[in-house]
Short mmCIF file of C-alpha atoms in Angstrom, two decimals:
data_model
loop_
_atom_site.label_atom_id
_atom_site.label_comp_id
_atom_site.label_asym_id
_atom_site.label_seq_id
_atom_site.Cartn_x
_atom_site.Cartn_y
_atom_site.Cartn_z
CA UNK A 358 0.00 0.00 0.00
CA UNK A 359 1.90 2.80 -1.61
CA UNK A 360 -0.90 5.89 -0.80
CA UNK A 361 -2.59 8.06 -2.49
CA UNK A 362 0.20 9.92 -4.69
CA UNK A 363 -0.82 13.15 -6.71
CA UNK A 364 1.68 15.05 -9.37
CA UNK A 365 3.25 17.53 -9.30
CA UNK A 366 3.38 18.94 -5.46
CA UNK A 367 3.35 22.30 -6.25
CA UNK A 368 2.43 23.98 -9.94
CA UNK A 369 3.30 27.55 -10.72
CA UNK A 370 1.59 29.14 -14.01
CA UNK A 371 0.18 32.46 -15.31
CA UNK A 372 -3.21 32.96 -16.11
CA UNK A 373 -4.72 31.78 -18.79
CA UNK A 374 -2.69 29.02 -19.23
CA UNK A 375 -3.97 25.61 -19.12
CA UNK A 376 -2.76 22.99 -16.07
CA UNK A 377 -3.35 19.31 -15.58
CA UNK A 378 -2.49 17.16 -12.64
CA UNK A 379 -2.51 13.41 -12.01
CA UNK A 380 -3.36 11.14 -9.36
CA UNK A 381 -2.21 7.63 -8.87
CA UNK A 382 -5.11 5.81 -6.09
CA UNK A 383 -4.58 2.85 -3.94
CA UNK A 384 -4.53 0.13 -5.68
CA UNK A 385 -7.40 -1.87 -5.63
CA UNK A 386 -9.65 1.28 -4.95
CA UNK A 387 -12.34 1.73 -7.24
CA UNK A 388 -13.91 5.14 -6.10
CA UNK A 389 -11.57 8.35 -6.56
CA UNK A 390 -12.67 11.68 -5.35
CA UNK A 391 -10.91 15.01 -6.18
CA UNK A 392 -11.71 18.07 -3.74
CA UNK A 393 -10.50 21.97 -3.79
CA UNK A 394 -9.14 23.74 -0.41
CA UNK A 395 -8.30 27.06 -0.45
CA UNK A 396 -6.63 28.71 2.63
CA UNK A 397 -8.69 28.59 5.66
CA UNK A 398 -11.12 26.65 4.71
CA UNK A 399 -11.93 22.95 4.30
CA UNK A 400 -11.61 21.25 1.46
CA UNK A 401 -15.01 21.37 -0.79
CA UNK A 402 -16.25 18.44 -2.76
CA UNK A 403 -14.90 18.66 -7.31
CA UNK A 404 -15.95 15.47 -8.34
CA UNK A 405 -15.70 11.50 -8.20
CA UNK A 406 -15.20 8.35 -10.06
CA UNK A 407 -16.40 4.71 -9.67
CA UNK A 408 -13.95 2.94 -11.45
CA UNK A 409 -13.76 4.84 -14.85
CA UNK A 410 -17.33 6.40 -14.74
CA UNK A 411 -17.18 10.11 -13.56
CA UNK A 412 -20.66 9.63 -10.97
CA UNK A 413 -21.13 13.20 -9.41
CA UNK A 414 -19.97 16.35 -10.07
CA UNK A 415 -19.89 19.90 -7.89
CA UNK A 416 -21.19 22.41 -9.14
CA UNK A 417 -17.81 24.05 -8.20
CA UNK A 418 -16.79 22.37 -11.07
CA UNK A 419 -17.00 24.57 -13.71
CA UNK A 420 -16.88 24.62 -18.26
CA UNK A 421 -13.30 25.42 -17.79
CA UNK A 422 -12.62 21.97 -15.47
CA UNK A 423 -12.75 18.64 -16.54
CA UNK A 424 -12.02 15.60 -15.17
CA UNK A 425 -11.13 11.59 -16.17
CA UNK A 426 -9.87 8.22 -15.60
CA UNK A 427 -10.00 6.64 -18.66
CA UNK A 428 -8.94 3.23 -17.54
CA UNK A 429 -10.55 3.26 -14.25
CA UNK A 430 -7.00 3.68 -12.21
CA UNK A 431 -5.07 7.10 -12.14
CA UNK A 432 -7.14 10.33 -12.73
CA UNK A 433 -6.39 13.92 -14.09
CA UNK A 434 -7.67 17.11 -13.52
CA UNK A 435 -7.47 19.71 -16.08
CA UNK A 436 -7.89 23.92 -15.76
CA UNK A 437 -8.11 25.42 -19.15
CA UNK A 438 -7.79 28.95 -18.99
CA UNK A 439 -6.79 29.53 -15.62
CA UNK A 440 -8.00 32.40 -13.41
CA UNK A 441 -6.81 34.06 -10.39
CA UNK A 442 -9.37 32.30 -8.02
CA UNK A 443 -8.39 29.17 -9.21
CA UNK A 444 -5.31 29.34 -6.57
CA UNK A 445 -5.69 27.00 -4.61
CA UNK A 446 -4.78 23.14 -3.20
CA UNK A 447 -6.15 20.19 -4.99
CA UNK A 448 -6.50 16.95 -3.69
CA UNK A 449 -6.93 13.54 -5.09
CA UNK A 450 -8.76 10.53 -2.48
CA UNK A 451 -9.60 7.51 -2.66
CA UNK A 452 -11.30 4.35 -1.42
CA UNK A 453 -12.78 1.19 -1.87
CA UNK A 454 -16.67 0.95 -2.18
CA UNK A 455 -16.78 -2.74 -1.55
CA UNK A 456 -15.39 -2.93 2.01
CA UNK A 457 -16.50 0.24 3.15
CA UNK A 458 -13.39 2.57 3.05
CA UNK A 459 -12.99 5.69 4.50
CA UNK A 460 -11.52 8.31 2.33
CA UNK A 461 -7.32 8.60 2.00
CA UNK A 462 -5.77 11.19 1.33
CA UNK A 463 -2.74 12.08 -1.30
CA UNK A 464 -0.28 15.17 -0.22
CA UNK A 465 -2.20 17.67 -3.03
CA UNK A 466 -0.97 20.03 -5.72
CA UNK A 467 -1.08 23.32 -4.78
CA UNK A 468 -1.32 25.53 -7.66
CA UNK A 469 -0.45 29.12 -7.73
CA UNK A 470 -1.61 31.60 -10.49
CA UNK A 471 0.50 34.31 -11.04
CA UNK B 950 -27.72 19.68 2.13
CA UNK B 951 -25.20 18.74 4.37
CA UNK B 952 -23.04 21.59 6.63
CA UNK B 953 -20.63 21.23 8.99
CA UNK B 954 -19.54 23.86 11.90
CA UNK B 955 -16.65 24.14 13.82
CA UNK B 956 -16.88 27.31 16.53
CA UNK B 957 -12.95 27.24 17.20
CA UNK B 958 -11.03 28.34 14.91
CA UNK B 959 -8.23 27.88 17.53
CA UNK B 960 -7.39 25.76 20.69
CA UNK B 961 -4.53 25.16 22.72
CA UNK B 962 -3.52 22.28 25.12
CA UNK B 963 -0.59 21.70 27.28
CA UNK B 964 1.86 18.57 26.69
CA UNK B 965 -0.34 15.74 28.34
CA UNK B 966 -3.16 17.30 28.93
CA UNK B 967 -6.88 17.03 27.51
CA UNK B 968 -8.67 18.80 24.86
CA UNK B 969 -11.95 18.69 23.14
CA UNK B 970 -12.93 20.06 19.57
CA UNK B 971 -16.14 21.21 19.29
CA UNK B 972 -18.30 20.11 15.80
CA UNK B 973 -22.04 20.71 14.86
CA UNK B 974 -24.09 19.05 11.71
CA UNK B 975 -26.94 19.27 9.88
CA UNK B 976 -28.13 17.06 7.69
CA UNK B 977 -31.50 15.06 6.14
CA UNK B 978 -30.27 12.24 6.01
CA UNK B 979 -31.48 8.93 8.07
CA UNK B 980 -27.88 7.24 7.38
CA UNK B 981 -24.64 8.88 7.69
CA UNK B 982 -21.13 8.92 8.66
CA UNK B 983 -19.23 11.65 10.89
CA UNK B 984 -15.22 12.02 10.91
CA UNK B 985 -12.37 13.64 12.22
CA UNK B 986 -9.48 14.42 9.77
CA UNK B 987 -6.39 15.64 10.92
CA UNK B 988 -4.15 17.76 8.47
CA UNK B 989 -0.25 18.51 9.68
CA UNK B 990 1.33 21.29 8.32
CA UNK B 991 2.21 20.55 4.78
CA UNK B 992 1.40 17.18 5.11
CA UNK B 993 -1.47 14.94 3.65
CA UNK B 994 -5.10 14.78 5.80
CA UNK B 995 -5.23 11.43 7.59
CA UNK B 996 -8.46 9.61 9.10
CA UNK B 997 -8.37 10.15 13.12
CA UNK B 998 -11.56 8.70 13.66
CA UNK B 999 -15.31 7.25 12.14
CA UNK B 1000 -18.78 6.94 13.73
CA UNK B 1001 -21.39 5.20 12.14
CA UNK B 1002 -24.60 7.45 13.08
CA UNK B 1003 -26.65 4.26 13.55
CA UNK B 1004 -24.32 3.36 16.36
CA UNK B 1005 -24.78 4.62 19.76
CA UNK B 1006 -21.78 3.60 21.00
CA UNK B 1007 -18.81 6.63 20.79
CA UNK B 1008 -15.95 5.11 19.03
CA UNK B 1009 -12.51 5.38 20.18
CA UNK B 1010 -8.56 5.25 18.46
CA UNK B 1011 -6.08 5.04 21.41
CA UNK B 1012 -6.30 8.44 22.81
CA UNK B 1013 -8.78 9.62 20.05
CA UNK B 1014 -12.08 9.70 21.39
CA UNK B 1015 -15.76 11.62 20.54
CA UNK B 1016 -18.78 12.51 22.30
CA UNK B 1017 -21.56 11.73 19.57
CA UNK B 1018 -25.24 13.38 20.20
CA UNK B 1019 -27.50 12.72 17.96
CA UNK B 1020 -30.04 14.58 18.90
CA UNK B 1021 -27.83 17.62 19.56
CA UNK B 1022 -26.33 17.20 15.79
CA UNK B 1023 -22.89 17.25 18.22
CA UNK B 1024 -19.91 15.52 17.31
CA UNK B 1025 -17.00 16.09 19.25
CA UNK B 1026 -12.94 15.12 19.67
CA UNK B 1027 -11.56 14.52 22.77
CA UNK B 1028 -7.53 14.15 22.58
CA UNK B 1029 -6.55 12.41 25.94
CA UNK B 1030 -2.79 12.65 26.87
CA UNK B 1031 -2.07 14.95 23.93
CA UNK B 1032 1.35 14.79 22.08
CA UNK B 1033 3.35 17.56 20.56
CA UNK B 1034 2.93 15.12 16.99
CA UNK B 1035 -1.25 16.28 17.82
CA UNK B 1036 -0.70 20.14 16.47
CA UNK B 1037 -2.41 20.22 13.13
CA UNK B 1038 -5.48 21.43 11.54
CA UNK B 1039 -8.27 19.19 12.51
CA UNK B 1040 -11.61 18.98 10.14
CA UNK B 1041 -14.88 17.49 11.12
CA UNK B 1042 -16.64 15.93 8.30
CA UNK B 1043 -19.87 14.08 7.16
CA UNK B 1044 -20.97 12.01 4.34
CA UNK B 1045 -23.86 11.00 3.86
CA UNK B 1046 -26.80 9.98 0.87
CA UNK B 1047 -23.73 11.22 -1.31
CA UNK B 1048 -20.04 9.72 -1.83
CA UNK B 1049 -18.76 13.13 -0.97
CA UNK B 1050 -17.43 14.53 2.22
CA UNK B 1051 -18.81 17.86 3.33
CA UNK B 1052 -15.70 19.30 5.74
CA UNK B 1053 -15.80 22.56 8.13
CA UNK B 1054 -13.28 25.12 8.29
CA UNK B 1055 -11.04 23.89 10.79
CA UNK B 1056 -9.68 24.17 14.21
CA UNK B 1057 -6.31 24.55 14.39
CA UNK B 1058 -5.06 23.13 17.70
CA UNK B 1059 -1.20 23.68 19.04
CA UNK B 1060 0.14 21.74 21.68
CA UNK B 1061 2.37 23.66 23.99
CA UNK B 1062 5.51 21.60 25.77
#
């Protein structure tokens, strides 16, 4: 059991640009969850995945996000056109519906818009 | 909709000593989970503790331990014997009639030696 691991740590772009970031699950988990958390706050529900099939979206998810896992194990996130407010920390969770998981946690990508 | 409220923003405890976090809910639904998530500095959110809201019975992790009301919509941590390794931002959450966890803000607790 390796974790949740999420790429790259820390992203650094200028607006406008487009960004995408990747998380690898536990193994074996078939649900995958990404959530935003900006500073001070919680983090707030993006979207999430049951095995490949993207089953609930926020609507803090907006046109300019979209999200996959085309093969049912790692996921990306993409930000097209990136705005100021989108500064903030992703991060990637998973679990596995069948025995009742809780939630686990990767480190996040912080992204900063300059 | 689900919401989750944390009044203290802030606490402090003493090497050893006892503290509680305070956490209210709301929600409609009849089936539901509550947790504490604990978030170091810079470091990834780990699972401190679950409760099952059909239990009665508070559950307990070592010297993790929560006073569940129902009724009251209550759900707080108790840290018994508290560590310096116990400073981080702690975040009530609940899930429930949706795969999603709905978090507070946060109470950020420092442990003084």
């Amino acid at each position: 059991d390796t974790g949740v691991s999420q790429d790259p740590r820390h992203k650094i772009t200028k607006r406008g640009q487009n960004v995408t970031f990747r998380c690898d699950p536990i193994s074996e988990h078939n649900r995958l969850y990404w959530y935003r958390q900006t500073l001070g706050q919680g983090p707030e529900f993006l979207t999430y995945f049951q095995n490949e099939a993207q089953l609930e979206k926020s609507r803090l998810l907006s046109d300019r996000f979209s999200a996959e896992r085309p093969k049912g194990s790692f996921s990306t996130l993409e930000i097209q056109r990136t705005e100021q407010g989108d500064s903030a920390m992703y991060l990637c969770a998973s679990s596995d519906w069948d025995s009742n998981q809780p939630q686990h946690f990767g480190d996040g990508t912080r992204l900063s818009i300059l | 909709a689900q919401t989750v409220t944390q009044s203290q923003p802030e606490m402090s405890v003493q090497e050893a000593e006892t503290v509680t976090l305070s956490c209210t809910y709301d929600t409609s639904e009849s089936d539901y989970y509550l947790f504490w998530y604990k978030q170091p500095p810079s470091r990834q959110m780990i699972l401190v503790i679950r409760q099952e809201a059909y239990k009665q019975q508070n559950a307990t992790e070592n010297r993790f331990s929560v006073n569940f009301q129902k009724a009251a919509k209550s759900f707080s941590l108790k840290i018994s014997d508290s560590q310096l390794g116990d400073a981080a931002m702690y975040f009530c959450a609940t899930q429930g009639g949706s795969e999603k966890l709905v978090f507070g803000k946060g109470t950020k607790l420092t442990v003084n030696p």
